[in-house]
Coordinates of C-alpha atoms and ligand atoms in Angstrom, one line a residue:
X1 CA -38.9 -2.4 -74.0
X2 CA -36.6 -0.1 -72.7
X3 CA -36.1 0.5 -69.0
X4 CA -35.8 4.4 -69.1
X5 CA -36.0 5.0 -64.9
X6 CA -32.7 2.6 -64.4
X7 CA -30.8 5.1 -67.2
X8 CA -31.2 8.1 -65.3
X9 CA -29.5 9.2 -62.3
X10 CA -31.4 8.1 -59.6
X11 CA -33.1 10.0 -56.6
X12 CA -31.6 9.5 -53.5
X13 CA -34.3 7.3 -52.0
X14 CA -34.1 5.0 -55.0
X15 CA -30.2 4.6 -54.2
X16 CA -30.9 4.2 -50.4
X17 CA -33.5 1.2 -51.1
X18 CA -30.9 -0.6 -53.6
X19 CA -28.7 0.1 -51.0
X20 CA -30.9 -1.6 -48.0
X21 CA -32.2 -4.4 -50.1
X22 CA -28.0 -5.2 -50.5
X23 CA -27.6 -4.9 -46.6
X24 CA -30.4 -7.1 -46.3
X25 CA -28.9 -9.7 -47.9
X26 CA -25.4 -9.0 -46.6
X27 CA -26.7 -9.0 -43.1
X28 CA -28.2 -12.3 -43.5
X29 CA -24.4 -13.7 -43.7
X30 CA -22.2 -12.8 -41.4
X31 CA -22.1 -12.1 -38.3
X32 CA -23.3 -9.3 -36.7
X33 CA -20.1 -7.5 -35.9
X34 CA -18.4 -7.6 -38.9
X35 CA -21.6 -6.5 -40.5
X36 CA -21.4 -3.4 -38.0
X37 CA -18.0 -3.2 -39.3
X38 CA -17.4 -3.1 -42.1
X39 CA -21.3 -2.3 -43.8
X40 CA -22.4 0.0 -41.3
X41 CA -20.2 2.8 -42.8
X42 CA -20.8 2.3 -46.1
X43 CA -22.6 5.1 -47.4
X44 CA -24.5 4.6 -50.6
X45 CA -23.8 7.6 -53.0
X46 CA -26.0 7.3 -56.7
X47 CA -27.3 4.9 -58.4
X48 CA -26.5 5.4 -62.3
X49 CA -28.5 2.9 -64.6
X50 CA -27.0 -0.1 -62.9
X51 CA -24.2 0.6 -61.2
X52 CA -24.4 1.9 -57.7
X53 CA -21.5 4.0 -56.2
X54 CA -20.9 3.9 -52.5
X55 CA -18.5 5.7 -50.3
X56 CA -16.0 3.9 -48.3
X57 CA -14.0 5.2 -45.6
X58 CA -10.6 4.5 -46.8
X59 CA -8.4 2.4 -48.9
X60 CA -7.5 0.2 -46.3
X61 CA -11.4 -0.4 -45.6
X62 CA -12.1 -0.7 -49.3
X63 CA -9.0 -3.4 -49.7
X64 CA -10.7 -5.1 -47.0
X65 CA -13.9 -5.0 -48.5
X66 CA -12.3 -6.9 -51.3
X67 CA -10.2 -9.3 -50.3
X68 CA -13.4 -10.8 -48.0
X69 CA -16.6 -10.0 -49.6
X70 CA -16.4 -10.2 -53.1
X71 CA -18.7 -12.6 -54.0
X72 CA -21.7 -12.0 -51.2
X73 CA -21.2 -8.2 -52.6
X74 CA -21.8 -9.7 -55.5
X75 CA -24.8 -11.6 -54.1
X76 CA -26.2 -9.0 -52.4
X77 CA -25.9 -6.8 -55.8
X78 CA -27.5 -10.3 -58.1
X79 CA -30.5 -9.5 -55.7
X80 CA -30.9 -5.7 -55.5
X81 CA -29.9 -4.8 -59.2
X82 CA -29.7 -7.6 -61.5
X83 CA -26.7 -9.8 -62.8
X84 CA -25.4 -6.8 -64.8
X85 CA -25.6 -5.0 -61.5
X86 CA -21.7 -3.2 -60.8
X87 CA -20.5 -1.4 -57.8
X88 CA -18.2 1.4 -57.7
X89 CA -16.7 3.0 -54.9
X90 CA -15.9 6.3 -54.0
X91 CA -12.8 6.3 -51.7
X92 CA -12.2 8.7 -49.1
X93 CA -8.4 9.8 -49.5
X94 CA -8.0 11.9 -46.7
X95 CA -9.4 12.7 -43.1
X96 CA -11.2 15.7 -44.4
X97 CA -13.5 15.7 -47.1
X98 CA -11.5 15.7 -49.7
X99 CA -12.7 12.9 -52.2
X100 CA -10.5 11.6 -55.2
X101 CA -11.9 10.2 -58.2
X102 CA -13.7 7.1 -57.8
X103 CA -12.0 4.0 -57.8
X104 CA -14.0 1.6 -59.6
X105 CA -13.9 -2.1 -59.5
X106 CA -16.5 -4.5 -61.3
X107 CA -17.2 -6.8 -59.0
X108 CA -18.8 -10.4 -61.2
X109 CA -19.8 -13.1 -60.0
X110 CA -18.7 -15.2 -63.3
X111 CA -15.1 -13.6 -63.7
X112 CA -12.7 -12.6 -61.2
X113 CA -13.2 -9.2 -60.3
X114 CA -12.2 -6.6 -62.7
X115 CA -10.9 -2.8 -61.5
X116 CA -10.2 0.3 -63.3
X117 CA -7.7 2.7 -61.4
X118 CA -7.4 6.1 -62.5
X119 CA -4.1 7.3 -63.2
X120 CA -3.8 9.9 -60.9
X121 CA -4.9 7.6 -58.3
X122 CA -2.3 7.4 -55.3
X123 CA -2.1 4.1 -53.7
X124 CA -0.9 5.7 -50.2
X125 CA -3.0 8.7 -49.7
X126 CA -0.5 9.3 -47.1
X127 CA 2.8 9.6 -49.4
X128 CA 0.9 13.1 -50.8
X129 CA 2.6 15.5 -48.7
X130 CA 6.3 13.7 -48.6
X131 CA 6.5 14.1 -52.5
X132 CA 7.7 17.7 -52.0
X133 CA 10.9 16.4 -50.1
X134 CA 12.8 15.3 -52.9
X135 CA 15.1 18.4 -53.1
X136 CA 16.8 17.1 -50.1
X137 CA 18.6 19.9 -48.9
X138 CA 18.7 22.8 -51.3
X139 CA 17.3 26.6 -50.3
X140 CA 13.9 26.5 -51.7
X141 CA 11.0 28.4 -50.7
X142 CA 9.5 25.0 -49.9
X143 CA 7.7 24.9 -46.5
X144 CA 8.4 21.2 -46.1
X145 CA 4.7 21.6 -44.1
X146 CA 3.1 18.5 -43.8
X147 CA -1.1 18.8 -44.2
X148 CA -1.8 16.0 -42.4
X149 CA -1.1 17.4 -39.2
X150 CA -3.5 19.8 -37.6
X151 CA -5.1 20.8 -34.6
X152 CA -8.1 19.0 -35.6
X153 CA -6.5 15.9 -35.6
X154 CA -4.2 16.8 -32.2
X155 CA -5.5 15.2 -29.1
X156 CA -5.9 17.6 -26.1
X157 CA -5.3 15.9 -22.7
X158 CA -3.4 17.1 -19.6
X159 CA -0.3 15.7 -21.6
X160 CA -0.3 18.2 -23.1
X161 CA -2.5 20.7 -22.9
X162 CA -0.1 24.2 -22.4
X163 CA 2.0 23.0 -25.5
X164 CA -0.7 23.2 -27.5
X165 CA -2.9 26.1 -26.3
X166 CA 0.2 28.3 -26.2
X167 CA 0.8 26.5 -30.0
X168 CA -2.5 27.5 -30.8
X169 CA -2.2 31.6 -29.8
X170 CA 0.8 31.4 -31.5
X171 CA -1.0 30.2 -34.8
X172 CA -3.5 32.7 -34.2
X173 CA -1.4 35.7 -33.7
X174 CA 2.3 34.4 -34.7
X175 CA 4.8 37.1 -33.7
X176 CA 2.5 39.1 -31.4
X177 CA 2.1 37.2 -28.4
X178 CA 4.5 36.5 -25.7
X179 CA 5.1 33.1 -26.7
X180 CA 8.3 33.8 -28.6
X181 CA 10.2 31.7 -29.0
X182 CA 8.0 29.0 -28.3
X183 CA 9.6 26.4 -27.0
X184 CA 8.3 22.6 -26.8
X185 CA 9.5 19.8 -25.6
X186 CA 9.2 16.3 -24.5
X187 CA 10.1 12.8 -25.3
X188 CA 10.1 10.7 -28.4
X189 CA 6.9 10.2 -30.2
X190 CA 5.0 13.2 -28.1
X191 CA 3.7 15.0 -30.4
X192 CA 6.1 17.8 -31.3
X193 CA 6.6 17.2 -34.7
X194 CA 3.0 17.1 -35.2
X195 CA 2.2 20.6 -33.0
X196 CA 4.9 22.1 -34.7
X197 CA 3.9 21.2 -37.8
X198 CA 0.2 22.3 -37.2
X199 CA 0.8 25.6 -35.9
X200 CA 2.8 26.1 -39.7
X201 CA -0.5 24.6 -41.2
X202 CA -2.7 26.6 -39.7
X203 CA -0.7 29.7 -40.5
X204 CA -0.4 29.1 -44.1
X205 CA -4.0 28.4 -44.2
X206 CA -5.0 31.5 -42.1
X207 CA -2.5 34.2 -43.1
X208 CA -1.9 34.5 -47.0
X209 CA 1.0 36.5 -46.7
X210 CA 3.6 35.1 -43.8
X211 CA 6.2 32.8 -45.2
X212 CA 6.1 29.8 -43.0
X213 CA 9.4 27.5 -42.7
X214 CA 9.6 24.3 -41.3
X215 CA 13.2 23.0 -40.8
X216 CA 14.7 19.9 -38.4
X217 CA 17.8 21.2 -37.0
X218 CA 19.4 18.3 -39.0
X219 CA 18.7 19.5 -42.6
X220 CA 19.7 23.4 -41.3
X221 CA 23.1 22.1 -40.4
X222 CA 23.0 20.0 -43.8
X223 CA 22.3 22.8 -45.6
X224 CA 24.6 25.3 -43.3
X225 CA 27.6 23.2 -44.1
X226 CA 26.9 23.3 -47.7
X227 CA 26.5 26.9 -47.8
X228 CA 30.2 26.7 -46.1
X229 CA 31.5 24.5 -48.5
X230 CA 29.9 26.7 -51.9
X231 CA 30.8 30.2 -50.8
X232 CA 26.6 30.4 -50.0
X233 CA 26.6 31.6 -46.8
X234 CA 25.2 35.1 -47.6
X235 CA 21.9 33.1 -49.4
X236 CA 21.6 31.2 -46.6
X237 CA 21.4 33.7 -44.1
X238 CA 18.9 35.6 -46.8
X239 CA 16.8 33.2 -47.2
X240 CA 16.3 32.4 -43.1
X241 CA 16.2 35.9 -42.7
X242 CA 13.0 36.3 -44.9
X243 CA 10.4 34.1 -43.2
X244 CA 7.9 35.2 -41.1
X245 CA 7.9 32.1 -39.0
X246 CA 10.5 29.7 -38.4
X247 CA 10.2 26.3 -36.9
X248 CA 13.0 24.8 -36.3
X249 CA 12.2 20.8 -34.9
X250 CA 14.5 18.8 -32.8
X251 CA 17.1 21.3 -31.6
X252 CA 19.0 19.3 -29.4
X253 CA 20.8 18.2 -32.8
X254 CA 22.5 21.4 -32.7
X255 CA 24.6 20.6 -29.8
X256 CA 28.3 20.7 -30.0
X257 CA 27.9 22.2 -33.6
X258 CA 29.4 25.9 -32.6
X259 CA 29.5 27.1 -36.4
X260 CA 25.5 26.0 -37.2
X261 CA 24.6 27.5 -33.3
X262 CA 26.5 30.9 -34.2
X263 CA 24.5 31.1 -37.3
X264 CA 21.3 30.2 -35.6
X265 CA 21.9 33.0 -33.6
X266 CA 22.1 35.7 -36.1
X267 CA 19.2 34.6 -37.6
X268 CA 17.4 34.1 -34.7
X269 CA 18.2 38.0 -33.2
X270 CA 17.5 39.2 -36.7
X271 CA 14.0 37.7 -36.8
X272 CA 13.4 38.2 -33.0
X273 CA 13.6 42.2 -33.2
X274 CA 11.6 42.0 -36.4
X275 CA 8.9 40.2 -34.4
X276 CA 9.1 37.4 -36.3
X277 CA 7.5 33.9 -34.6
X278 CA 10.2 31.3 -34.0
X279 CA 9.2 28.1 -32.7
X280 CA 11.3 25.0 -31.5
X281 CA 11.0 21.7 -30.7
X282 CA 13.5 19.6 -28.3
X283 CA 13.7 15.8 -27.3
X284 CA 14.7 17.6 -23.4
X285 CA 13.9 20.5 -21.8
X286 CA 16.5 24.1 -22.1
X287 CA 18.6 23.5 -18.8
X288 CA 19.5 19.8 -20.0
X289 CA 20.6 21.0 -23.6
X290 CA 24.2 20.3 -23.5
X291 CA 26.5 21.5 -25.9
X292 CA 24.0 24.3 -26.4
X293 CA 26.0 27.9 -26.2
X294 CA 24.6 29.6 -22.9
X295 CA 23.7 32.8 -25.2
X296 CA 21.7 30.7 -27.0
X297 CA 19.8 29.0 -24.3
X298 CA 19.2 32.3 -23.0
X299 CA 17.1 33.7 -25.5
X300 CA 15.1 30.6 -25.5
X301 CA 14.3 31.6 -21.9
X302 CA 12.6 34.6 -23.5
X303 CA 9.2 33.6 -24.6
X304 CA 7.6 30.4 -23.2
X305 CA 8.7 26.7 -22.1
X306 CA 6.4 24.4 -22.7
X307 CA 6.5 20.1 -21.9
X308 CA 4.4 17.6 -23.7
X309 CA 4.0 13.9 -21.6
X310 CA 2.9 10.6 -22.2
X311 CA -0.2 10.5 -22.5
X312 CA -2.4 9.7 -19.9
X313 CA -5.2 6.9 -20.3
X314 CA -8.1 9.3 -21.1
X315 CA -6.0 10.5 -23.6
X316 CA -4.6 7.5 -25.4
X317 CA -8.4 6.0 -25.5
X318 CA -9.2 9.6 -27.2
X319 CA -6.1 9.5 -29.7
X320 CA -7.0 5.5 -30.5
X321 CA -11.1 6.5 -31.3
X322 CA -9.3 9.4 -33.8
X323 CA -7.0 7.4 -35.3
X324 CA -9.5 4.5 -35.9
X325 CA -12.0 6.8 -37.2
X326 CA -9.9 8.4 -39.5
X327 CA -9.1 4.9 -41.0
X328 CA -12.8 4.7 -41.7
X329 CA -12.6 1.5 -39.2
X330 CA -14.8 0.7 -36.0
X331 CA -13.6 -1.6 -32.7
X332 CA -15.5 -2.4 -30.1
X333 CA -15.0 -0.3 -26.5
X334 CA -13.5 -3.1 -25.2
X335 CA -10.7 -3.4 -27.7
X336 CA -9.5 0.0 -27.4
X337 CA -9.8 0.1 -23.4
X338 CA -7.1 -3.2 -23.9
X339 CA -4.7 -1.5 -26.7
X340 CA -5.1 2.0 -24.0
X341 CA -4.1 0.4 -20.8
X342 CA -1.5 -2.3 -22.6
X343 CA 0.6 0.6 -24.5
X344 CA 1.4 3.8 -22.4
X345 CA 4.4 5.1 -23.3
X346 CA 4.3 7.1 -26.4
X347 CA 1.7 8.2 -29.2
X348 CA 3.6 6.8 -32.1
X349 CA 4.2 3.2 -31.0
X350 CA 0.1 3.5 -30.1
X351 CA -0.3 4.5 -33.6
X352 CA 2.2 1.3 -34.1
X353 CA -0.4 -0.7 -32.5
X354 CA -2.9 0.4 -34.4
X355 CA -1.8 0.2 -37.6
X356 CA -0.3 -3.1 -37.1
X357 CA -3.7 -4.4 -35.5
X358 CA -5.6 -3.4 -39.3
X359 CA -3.1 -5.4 -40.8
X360 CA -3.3 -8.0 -38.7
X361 CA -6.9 -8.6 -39.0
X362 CA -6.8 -7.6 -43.0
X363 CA -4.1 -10.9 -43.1
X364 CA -5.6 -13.4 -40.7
X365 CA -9.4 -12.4 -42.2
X366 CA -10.8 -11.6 -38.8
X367 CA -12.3 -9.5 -36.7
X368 CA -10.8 -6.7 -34.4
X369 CA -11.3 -8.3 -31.0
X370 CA -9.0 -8.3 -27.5
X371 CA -7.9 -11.9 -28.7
X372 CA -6.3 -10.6 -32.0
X373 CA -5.0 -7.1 -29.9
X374 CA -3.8 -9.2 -28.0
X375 CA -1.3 -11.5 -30.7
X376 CA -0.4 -8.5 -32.0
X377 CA 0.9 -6.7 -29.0
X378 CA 2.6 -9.5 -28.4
X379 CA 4.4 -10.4 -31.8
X380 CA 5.6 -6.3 -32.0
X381 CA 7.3 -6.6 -28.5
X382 CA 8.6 -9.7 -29.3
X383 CA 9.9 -8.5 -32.6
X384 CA 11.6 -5.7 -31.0
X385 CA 12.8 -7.3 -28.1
X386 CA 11.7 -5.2 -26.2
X387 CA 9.9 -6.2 -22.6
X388 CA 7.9 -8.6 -21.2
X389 CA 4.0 -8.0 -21.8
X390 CA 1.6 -8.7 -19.1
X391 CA 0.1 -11.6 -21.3
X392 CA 3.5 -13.4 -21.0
X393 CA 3.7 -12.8 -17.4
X394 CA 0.0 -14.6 -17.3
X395 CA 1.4 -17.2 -19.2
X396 CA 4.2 -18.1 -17.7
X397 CA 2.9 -17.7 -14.3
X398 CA -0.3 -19.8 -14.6
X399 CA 2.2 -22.7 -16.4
X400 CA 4.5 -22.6 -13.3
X401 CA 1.7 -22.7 -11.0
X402 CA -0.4 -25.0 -12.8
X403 CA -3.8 -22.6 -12.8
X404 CA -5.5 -20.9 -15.5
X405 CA -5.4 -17.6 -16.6
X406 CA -9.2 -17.2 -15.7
X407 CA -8.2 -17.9 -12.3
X408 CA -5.9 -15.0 -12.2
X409 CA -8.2 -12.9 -13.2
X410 CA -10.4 -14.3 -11.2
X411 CA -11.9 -13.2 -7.7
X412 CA -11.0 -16.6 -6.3
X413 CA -9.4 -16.0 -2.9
X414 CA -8.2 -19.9 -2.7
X415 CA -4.8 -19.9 -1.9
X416 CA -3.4 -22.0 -4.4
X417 CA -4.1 -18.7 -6.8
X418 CA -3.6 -15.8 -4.8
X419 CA -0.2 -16.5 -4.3
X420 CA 0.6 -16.8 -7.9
X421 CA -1.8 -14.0 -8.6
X422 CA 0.0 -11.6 -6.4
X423 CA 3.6 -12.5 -7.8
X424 CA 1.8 -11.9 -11.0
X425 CA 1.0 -8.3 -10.6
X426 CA 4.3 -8.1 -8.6
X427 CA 6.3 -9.2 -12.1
X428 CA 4.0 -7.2 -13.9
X429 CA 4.9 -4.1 -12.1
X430 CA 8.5 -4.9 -12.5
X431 CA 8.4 -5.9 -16.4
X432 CA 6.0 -3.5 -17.3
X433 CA 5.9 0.1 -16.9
X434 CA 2.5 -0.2 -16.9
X435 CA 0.4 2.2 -14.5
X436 CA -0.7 0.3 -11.4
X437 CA -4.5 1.5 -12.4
X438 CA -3.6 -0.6 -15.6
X439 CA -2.2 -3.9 -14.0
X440 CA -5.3 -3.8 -12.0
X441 CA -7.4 -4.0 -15.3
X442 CA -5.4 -6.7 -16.8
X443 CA -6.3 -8.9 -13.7
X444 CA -9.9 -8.7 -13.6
X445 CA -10.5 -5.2 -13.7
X446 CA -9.1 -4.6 -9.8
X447 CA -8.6 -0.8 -8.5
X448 CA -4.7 -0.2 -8.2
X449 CA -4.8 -0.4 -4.2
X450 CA -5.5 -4.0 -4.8
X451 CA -2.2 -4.0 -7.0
X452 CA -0.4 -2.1 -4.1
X453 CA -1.8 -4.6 -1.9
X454 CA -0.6 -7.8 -3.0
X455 CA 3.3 -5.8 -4.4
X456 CA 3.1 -5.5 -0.5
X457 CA 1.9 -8.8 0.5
X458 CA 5.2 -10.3 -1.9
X459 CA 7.8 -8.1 -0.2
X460 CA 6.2 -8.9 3.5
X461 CA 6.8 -12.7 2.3
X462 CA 10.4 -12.3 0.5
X463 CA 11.1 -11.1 3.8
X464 CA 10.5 -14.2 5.8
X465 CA 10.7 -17.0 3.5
X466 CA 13.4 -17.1 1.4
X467 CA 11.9 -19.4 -1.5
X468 CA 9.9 -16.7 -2.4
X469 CA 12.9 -14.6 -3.6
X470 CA 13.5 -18.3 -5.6
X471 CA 10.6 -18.7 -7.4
X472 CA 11.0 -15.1 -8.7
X473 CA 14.6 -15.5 -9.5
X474 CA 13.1 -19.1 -11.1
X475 CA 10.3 -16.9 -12.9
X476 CA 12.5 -14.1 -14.4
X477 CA 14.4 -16.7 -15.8
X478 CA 11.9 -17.8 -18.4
X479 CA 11.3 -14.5 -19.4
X480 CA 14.8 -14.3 -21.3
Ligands
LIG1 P1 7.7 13.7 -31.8 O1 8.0 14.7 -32.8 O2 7.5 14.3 -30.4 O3 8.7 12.6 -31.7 P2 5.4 13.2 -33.4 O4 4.9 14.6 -33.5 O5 6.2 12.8 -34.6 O6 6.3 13.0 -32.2 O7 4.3 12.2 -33.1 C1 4.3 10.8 -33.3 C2 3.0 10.4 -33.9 O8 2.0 10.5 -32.9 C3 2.5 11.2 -35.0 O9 1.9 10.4 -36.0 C4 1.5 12.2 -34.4 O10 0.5 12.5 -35.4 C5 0.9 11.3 -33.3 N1 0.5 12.1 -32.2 C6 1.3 12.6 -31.2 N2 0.6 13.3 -30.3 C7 -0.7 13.2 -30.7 C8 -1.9 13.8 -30.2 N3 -2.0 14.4 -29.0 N4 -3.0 13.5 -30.9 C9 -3.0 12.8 -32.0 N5 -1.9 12.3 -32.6 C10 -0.7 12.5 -31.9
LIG2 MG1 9.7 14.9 -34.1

């Protein structure tokens, strides 16, 4: 007989209890966290005849998925569906909604598993938006926007919170507010790329008819000098001339470069009285642009300055939820509060951190816990010899002094440990340029007067014994 109600589509509550009788099985075998994990987000999608489509958060989660649970998928599919069960999953491509076609993979428990990919499928959902870059230099009336970057997917902290509300009126009303030019700066990694970049986004979306242009200062000099070099000059001027909003990224790379600067200039007056938006982006703030003409500078002075700064805890434990979200991926509190308070200084070597963390745990097969954050802190600053992490310190300490770690971190008040304790945090504070608030946490969770307390306690002692001064010279030593 044949078995018409598996041929049709199925309702949604037939899909959800296929769905629950796999977790059942599923939950049954591994541990709870990984279950929370990486089932938890699984959503189930249809159920058509016997295969059952569910929506993953991303390819990294799906890869995952694959490389370590196969065969209790499998299982779990033997039990809800039948051996001729198959799964198929529906891959979400990018942060938004935006689903492509399903990637399907046949998961048996006889053969190795067996996957279709559609042609148009892009193995790096990411690489999407650089595609359009391949014209290197040429005029075109490419935007070189990026659509991954957005306000959405900005951070707000006290970082930099004027940059991007004064980005934001600017996307909303570009040209007609006093914010032009709108000048941002700040260190490496910051974030003014990605403001930049949003504010053109956001523009494009919201405004059919203003031509947005994105440029780094480095491809307008490329393409300056070869407009110099083909008798273009005229077209180049045209075509910067046209747009309705020019971002210009990293200007500090025009210093020294009179010819490009003189150019800029013209262009820039020319859009400026047409009340044209210009927005730039600097690694340093105006008065420190050397190299800069002073004619120049002073028309930056015309709309608004604005910084962006590290960002502060609260704000790196918001950007490290987004990012991990947006990779489809959960970790505990506790993991995060460890990455936060162990990497402070800018937003891309969080990212860094992050990225290198899912890879990590995608390679060694494990879990996202402090113990793997912690490896993998520690083999990127190795790698880039770079400083000394906290965890080293530790280490190296607790090895000298013949105590454990725990006891460091402990709230033992024996001699024998606070001494080595307090040259700990002392090291750490010179090694590190970690946030007192964040030494504290890496020693038991203590407030950062305790920190202050025992830097103190080491420079009373340096002061009257003399071995102390030693031991740290003794101490630094390994750390080479
Ligand atoms: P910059 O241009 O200042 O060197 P970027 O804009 O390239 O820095 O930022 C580096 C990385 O950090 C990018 O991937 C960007 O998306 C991310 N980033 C920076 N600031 C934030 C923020 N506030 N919220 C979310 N992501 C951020
Ligand atoms: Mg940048």
């Amino acid at each position: 007989m044949v078995n018409y109600t598996l041929e049709r589509i199925s309702t949604n509550r037939e899909v959800d209890q296929v769905w629950d009788a796999c977790l059942r099985i599923i939950q049954q075998h591994i541990p709870e966290q990984s279950f929370k994990t990486w089932f938890e987000p699984i959503r189930p999608l249809k159920l058509y005849g016997k295969v059952l489509t569910v929506q993953v958060p991303s390819q990294f989660f799906y890869e995952w998925l694959e490389d370590n649970y196969v065969n209790l998928l499998r299982k779990a599919l033997d039990y809800a569906i039948g051996r001729d069960g198959l799964l198929e999953y529906s891959i979400i491509v990018d942060t938004g909604n935006e689903k492509h076609q399903p990637l399907t993979m046949n998961v048996s428990t006889q053969k190795s598993p067996n996957y279709s990919k559609p042609d148009n499928f892009s193995t790096d959902p990411r690489m999407g938006a650089t595609v359009r870059e391949k014209d290197q230099d040429s005029l075109t009336l490419d935007t070189y926007l990026n659509p991954n970057y957005s306000f959405d997917n900005f951070i707000e902290g006290d970082c930099n919170r004027l940059a991007r509300s004064a980005g934001f009126a600017v996307a909303q009303r570009p040209g007609l507010t006093s914010f032009n030019p709108l000048m941002m700066y700040g260190g490496v990694g910051l974030g003014k790329t990605h403001l930049v970049q949003a504010i053109g986004n956001y523009i494009t979306n919201h405004y059919e008819n203003k031509l947005v242009l994105y440029v780094s200062s480095e491809k307008f000099t490329n393409q300056f000098i070869n407009s110099i070099r083909n008798n273009t000059l005229q077209e180049f001027t045209d075509f910067y001339m046209k747009v309705d909003v020019l971002a210009i990224d990293d200007v500090q790379f025009l210093s020294g470069k009179e010819k490009t600067q003189d150019t800029f200039f013209h262009i820039f007056n020319h859009l400026h009285q047409l009340g044209k938006q210009i927005i730039m982006t600097s690694d340093r703030p105006p008065r420190e642009l050397q190299g800069l003409q002073d004619r120049l500078l002073s028309r930056f002075k015309w709309g608004l300055t604005a910084d962006l700064q590290a960002p502060d805890f609260e704000t790196r434990i918001a950007i490290i939820q987004k990012k991990i979200q947006s990779e489809g991926i959960s970790i505990d509190y506790d993991v995060i509060e460890y990455i936060a308070h162990s990497v402070n200084s800018n937003v891309r070597e969080l990212e860094g951190v992050i990225v290198s963390l899912m890879a990590q745990a995608s390679l060694t097969r494990r879990n996202i816990d402090v113990e793997l954050a912690k490896n993998t802190l520690r083999n990127i600053v190795m790698n880039e010899d770079k400083e000394v992490t906290i965890d080293t310190i530790q280490e190296i300490i607790a090895d000298y002094f013949q105590v454990s770690i725990a006891d460091l971190k402990s709230k033992s008040r024996k001699k024998e440990v606070v001494y080595p304790r307090q040259l700990a945090m002392y090291l750490a504070k010179e090694y590190t340029d970690l946030p007192l608030k964040s030494i504290g946490y890496h020693f038991g969770g203590r407030d950062h007067s305790t920190v202050i307390h025992s830097i103190q306690s080491i420079n009373l002692l340096m002061d009257e014994t003399p071995d102390v001064e030693e031991t740290l010279q003794k101490l630094r030593s390994y750390f080479k």
